[in-house]
Coordinates of C-alpha atoms and ligand atoms in Angstrom, one line a residue:
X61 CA 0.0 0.0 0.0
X62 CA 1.3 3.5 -0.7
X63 CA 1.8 5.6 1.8
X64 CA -0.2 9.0 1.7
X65 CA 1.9 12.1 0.6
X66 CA 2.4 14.6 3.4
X67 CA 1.4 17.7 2.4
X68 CA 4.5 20.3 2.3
X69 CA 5.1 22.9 4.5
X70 CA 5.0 25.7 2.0
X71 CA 1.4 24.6 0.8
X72 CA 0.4 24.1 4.4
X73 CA 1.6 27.9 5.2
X74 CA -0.2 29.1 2.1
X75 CA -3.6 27.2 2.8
X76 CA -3.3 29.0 6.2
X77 CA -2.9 32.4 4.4
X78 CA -5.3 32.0 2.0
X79 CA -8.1 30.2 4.8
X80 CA -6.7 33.5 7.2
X81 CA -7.9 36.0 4.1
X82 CA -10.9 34.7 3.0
X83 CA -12.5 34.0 7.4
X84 CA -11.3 37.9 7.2
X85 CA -12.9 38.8 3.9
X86 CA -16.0 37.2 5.4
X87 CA -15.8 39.1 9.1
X88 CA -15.0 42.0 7.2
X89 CA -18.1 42.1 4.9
X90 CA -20.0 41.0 7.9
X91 CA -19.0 43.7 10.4
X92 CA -19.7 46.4 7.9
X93 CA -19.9 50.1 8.2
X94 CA -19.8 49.6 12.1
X95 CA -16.5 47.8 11.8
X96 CA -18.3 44.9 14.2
X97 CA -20.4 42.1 14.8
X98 CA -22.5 42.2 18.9
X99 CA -23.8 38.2 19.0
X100 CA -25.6 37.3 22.2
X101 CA -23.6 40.9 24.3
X102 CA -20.1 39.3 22.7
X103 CA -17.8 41.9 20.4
X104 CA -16.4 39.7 17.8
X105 CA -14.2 42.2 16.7
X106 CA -12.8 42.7 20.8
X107 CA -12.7 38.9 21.4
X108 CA -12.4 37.2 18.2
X109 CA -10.5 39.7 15.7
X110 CA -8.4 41.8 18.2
X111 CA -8.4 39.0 21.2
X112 CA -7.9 35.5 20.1
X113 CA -6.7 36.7 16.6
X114 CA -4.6 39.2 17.7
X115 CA -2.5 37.2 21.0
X116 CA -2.2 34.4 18.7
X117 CA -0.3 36.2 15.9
X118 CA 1.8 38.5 18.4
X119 CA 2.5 35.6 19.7
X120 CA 3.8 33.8 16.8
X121 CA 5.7 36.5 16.0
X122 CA 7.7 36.6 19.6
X123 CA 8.5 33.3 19.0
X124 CA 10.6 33.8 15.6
X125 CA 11.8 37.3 16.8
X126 CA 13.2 35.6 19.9
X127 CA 15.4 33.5 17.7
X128 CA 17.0 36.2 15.8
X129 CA 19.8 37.7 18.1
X130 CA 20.5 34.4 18.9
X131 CA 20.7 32.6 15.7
X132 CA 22.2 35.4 14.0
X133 CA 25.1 35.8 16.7
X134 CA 25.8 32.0 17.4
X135 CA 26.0 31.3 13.5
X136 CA 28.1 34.3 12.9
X137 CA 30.6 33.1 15.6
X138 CA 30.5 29.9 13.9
X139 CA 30.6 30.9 10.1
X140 CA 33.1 33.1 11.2
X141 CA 35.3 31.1 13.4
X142 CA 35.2 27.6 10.2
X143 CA 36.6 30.0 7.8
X144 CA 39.9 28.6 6.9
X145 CA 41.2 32.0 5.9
X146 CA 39.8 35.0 8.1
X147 CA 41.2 37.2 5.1
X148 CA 38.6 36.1 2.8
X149 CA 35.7 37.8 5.2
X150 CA 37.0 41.1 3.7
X151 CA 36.0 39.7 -0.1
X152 CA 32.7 38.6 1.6
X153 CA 31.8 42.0 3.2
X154 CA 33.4 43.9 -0.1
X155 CA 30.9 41.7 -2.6
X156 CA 27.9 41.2 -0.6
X157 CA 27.9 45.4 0.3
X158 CA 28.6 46.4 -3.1
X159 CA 25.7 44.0 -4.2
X160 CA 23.3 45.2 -1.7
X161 CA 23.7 49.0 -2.2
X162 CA 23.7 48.3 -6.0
X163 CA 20.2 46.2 -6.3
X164 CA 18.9 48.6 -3.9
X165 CA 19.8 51.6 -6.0
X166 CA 18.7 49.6 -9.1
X167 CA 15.4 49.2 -7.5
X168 CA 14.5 52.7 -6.8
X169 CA 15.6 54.1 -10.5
X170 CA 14.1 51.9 -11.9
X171 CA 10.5 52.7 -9.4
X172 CA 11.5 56.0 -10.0
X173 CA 11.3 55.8 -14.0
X174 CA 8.1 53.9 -13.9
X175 CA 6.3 56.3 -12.0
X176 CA 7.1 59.2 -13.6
X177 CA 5.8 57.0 -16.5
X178 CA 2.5 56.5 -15.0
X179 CA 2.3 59.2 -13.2
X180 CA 0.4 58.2 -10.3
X181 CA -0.3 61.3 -8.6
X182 CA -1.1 63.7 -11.3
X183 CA -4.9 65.2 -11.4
X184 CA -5.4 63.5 -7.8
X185 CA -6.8 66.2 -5.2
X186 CA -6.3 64.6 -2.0
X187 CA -5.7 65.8 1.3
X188 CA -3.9 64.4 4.6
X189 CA -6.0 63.4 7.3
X190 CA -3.6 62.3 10.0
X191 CA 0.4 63.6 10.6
X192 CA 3.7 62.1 10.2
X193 CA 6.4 62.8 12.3
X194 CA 9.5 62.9 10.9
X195 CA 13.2 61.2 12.3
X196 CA 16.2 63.0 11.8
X197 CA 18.4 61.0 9.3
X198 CA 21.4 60.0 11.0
X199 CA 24.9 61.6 9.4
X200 CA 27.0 59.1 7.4
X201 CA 30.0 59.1 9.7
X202 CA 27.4 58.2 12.6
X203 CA 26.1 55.2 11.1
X204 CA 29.5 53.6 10.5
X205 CA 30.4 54.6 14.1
X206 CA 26.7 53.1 15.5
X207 CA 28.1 49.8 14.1
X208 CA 30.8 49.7 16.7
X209 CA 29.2 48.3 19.8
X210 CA 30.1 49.6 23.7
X211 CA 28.7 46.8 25.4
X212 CA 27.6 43.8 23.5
X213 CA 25.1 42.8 25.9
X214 CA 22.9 46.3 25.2
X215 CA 23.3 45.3 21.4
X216 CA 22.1 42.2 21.6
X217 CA 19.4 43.5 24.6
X218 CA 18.2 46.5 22.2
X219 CA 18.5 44.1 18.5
X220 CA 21.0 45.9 17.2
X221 CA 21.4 43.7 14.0
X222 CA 25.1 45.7 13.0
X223 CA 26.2 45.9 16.5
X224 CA 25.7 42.5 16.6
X225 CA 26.9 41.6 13.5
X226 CA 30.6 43.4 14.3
X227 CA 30.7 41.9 18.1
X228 CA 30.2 38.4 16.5
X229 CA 32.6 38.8 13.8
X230 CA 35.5 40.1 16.3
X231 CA 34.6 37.1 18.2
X232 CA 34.7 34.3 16.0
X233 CA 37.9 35.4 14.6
X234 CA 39.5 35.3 18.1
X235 CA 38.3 31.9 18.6
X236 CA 40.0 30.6 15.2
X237 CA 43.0 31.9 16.8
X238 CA 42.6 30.7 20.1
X239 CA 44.4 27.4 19.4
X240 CA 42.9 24.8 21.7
X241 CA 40.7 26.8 24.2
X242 CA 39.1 28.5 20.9
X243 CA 38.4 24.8 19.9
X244 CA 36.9 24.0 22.4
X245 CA 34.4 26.9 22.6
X246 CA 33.9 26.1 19.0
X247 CA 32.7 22.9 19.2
X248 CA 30.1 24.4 21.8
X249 CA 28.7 27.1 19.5
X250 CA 28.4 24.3 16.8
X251 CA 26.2 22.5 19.4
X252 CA 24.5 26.1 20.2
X253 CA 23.6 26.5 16.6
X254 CA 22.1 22.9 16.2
X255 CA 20.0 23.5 19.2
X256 CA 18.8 27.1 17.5
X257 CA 18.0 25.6 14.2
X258 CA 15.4 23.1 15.8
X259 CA 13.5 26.0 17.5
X260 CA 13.3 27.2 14.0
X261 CA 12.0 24.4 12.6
X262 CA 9.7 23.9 15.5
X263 CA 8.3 27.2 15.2
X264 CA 8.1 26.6 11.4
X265 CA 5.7 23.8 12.1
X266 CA 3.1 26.5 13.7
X267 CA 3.6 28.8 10.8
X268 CA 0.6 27.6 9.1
X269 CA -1.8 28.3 11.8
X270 CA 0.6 31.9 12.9
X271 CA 0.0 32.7 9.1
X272 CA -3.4 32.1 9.4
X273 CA -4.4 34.7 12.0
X274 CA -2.0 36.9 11.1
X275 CA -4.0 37.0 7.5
X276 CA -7.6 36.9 9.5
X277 CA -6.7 39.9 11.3
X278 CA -5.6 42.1 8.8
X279 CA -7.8 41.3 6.0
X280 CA -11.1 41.8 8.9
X281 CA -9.5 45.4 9.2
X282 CA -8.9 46.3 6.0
X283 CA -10.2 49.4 4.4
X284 CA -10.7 48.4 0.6
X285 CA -12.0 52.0 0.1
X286 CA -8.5 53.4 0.7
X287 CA -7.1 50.8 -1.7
X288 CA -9.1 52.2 -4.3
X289 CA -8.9 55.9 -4.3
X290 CA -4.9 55.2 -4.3
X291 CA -5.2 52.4 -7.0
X292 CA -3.0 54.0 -8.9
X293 CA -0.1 54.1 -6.7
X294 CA -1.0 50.7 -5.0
X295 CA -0.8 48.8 -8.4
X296 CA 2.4 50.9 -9.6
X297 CA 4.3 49.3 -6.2
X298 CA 2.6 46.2 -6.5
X299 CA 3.8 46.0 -10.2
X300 CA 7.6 47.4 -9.8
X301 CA 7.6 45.0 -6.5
X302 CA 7.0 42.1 -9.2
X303 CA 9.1 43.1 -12.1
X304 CA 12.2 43.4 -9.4
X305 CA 11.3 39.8 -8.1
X306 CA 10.6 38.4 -11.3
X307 CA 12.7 40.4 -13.8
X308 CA 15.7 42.2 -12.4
X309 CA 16.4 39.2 -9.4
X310 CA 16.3 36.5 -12.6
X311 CA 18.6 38.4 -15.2
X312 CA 21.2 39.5 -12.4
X313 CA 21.5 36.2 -11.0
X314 CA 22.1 34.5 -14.1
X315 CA 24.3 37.0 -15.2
X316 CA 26.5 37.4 -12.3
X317 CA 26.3 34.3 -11.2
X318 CA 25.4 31.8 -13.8
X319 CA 23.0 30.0 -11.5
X320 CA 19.5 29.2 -12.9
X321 CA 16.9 31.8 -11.3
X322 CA 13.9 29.4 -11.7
X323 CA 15.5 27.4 -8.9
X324 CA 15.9 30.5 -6.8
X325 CA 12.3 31.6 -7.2
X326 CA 10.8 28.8 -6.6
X327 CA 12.5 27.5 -3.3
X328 CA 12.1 31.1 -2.0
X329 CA 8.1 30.7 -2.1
X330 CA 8.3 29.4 1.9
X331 CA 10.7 32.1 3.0
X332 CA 8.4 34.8 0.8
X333 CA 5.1 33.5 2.3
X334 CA 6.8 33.9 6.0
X335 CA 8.0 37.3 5.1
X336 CA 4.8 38.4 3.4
X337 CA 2.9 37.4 6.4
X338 CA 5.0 38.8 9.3
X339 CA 6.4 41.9 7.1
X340 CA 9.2 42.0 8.9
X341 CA 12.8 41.0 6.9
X342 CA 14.4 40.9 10.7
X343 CA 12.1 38.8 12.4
X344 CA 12.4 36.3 9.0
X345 CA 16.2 35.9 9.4
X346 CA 15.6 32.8 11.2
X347 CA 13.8 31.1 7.9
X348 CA 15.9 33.1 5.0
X349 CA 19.2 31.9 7.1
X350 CA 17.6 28.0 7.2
X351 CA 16.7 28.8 3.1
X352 CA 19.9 30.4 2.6
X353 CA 21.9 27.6 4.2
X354 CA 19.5 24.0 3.1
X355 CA 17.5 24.8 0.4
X356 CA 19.9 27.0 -1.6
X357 CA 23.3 25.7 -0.6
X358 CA 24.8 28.6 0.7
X359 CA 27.4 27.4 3.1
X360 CA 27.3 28.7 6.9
X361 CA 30.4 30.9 6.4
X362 CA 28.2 33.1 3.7
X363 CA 25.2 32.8 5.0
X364 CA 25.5 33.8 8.4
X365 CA 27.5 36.6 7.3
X366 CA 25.1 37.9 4.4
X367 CA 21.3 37.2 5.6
X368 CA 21.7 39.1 8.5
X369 CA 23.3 41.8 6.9
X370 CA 21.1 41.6 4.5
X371 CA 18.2 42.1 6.6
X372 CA 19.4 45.2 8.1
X373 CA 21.0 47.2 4.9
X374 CA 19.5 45.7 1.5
X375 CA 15.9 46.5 1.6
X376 CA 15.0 46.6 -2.6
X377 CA 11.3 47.0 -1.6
X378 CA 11.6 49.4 0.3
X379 CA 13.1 51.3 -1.8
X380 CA 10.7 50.5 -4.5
X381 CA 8.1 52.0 -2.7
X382 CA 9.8 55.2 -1.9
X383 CA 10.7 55.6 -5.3
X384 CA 6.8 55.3 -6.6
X385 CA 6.2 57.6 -3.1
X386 CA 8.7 60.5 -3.9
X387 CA 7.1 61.1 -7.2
X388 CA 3.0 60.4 -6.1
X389 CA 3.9 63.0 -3.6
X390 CA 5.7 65.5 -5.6
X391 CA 2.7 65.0 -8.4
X392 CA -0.1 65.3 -5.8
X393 CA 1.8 68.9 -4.4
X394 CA 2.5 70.3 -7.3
X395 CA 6.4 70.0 -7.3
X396 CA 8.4 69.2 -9.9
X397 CA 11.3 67.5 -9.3
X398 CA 15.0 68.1 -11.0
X399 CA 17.4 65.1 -12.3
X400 CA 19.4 66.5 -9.4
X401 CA 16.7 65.7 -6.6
X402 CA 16.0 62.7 -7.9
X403 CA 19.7 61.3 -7.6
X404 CA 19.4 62.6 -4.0
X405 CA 16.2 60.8 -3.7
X406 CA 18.4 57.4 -4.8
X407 CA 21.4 58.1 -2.8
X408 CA 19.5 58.8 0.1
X409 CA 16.9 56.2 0.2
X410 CA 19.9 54.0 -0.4
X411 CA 21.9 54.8 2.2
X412 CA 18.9 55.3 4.6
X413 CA 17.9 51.9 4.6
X414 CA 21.9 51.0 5.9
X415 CA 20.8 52.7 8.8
X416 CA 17.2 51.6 9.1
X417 CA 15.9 48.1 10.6
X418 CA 13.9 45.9 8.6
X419 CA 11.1 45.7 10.8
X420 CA 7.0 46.5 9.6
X421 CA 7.0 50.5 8.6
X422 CA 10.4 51.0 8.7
X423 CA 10.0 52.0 5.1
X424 CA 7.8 55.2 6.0
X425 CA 10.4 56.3 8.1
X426 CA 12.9 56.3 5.7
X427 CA 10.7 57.6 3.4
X428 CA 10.1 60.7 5.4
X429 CA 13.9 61.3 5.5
X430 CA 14.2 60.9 1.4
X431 CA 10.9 63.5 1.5
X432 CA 12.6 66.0 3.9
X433 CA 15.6 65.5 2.0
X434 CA 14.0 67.0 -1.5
X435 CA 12.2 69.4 0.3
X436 CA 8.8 67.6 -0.4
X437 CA 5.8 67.7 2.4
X438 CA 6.0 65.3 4.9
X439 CA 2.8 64.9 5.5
X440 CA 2.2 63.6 1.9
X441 CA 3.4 60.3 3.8
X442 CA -0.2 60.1 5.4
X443 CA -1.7 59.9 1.7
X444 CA -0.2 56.8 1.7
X445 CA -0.2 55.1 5.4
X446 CA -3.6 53.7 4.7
X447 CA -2.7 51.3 1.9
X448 CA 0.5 50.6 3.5
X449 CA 0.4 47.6 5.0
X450 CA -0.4 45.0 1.9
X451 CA 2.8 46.7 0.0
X452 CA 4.9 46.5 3.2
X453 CA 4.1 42.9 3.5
X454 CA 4.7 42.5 -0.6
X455 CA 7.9 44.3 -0.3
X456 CA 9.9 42.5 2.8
X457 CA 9.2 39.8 0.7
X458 CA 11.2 41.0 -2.3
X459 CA 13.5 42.2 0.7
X460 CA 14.2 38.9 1.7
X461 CA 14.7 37.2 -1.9
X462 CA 17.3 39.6 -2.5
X463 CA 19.1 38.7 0.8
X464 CA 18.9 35.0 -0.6
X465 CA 20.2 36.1 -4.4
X466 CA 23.2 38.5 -3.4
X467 CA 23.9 35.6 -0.7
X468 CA 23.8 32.7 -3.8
X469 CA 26.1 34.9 -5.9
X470 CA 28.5 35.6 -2.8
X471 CA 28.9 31.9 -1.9
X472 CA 28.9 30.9 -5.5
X473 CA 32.1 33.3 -6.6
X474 CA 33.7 32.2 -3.3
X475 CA 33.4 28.7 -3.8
X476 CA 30.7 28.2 -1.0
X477 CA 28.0 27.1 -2.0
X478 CA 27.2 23.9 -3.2
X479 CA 25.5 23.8 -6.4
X480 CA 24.1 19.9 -5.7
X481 CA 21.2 21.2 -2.9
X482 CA 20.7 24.5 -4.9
X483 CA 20.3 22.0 -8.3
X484 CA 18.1 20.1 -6.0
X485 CA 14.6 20.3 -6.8
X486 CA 13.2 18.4 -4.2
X487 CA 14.5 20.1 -1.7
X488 CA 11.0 21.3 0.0
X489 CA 10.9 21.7 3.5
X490 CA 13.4 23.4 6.1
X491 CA 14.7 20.5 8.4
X492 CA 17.6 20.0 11.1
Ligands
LIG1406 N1 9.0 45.7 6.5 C1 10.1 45.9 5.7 C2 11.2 44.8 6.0 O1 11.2 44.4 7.1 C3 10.7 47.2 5.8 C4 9.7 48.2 5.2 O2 9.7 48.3 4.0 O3 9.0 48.9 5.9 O4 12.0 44.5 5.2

């Protein structure tokens, strides 16, 4: 007799997603105009939708953000500490930076050049209901110095993905010249990082039913009126989002790399269905690293050196959306913009996201920075906020497959990765 096929994990997360949207479709046609259903004295928006809904996602999310400082520092140390020749980390920093700040700046001229295509914003008379406030952008010099950690434990305490990053590095390069004692405390961390990687897998098992509520809630709340006065805009994202995953990813792998991009897209759909539900590139580090690393091939010395810095500096998404967002916002005011502004819109979006965590919204902020930069209104940010969510979900998304490409290409011109998993196409599941 033949033994029943077990359903994959990456259809199991996406039957949660898609049962999450349509119970919230339902609730949401449903509550109404009142924005809630009263059965028998019970809110099912307080107890259902904001209660059960609501614990249960935040709750999934705890348990995946919980595993990032960890994972990322104990696999750092190791990557770090296996390398047979510390020198080479300077190659991997040089290639996977230069790669990151160049798809990032690819992605916003080429948002940039579509919208002023389109033209999203022109003949649109809309005002701001709510405010934005604005961060200062932080000076160049004091990014590079922010890296630089004064007490590790705060970085790790406060998430500071760079600090963390640095701390790690220094550390795992003492160990691999700490003759026997470093050994030693290698051969721990290697046991550490085992242990880690089954709490990931654990908490991948729940993902379905995480996804699921996550989806529920947010599609109960949504406000498909927003989405369609801004259907312009929304549709311009959603379509550069796409053309980066689909187009630009594809052609700059194969080119750079050699590596066949239909293999890339396709074991990415887990990791994109994570990231897509949580919106959050940081809290996903835990499955891109376990992509990077078993379905892809990347070896532990790249990928827990790239993913993590991917996460924090290479967000092509993002930048997507504040390239369609400079120009709705400069149509809708009035402004036009010069060939000079708009470089400053790409150098600083770029070097904004270095310095910007990739955690749900972070794009607004740094798009209020590229804004204040140009001289545009601020405020035109709160045109936007309402439609926000679905493309910040869409973007980390593209965020995290470009971690997962530059990381491929990395490994691959290092002679880490190995071709036989990333050739493999039945490589489903994440497992330890
Ligand atoms: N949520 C995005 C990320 O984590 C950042 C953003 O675009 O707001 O990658």
């Amino acid at each position: 007799m033949t033994k029943p096929r077990k359903i994959s994990l990456t259809l199991r997360i996406f039957i949660g997603m898609i049962a999450g949207a349509l119970v919230g479709l339902i609730l949401n046609a449903a509550f109404g105009e009142s924005g809630d259903l009263v059965i028998a004295g019970v809110s099912l928006n307080d107890n259902l939708v904001d209660g059960l809904f609501g614990a249960l996602g935040q709750i999934f999310i705890a348990s995946l953000k919980m595993l990032v400082v960890p994972l990322v520092f104990i696999s750092l140390v190791c990557g770090t500490s296996s390398l047979s020749d510390p020198s080479k980390l300077g190659s991997l920093g040089g290639k996977s930076i230069v790669l990151y700040v160049s798809t990032t700046a690819i992605a916003i001229s080429s948002a940039i050049i579509a919208a002023l295509i389109i033209a999203p914003g022109e003949g649109l008379n809309l005002t701001a209901e709510t405010t934005f406030n604005v961060k200062e952008s932080p000076a160049l010099s004091q990014v590079f110095v922010n890296m630089f950690p004064t007490n590790p434990i705060n970085a790790m305490a406060q998430g500071n993905m760079l600090q963390i990053i640095v701390f790690a590095i220094i550390f795992g390069i003492a160990l691999s010249l700490s003759g026997e004692s470093g050994e030693r405390i290698k051969r721990g961390f290697d046991d550490l990082n085992n242990v880690v990687m089954k709490i990931v897998t654990m908490v991948m098992e729940i993902a379905p039913y995480g996804v699921f509520v996550l989806m529920a809630k947010l599609f109960t709340n949504i406000g498909y009126d927003t989405i369609l006065g801004l259907a312009k805009y929304f549709f311009l994202v959603l379509f550069v989002l796409v053309f980066h995953w689909l187009v630009t990813y594809p052609v700059l792998l194969k080119s750079l790399s050699g590596l066949s991009p239909v293999m890339l897209i396709k074991k990415m759909r887990q990791a994109c269905l994570f990231a897509f539900s949580i919106a959050s590139s940081s809290a996903s580090i835990p499955v891109t690293m376990a992509t990077a690393r078993q379905k892809l091939g990347v070896q532990p010395s790249v990928s827990s050196f790239t993913i993590p810095l991917g996460a924090t500096i290479n967000m092509d998404g993002t930048a997507i959306m504040q390239g369609v967002a400079t120009v709705f916002i400069a149509q809708v005011y009035g402004v036009d913009l010069s060939v000079s502004d708009f470089l400053m819109v790409i150098m600083t979006a770029t070097l904004a996201s270095i310095g910007t965590a990739g955690v749900p919204g972070a794009g607004l902020i740094m798009l209020a920075m590229v804004l204040q930069q140009v001289g545009l209104p601020v405020e035109g940010i709160a045109l936007i906020i309402g439609v926000d969510r679905l493309l910040d979900m869409t973007r980390t998304a593209v965020n995290v497959t470009g971690d997962c490409m530059v990381a491929c290409i990395v490994a691959k011109s290092e002679g880490e990765l190995d071709e036989n998993i990333f050739n493999d196409p039945k490589i489903e599941d994440i497992k330890v």
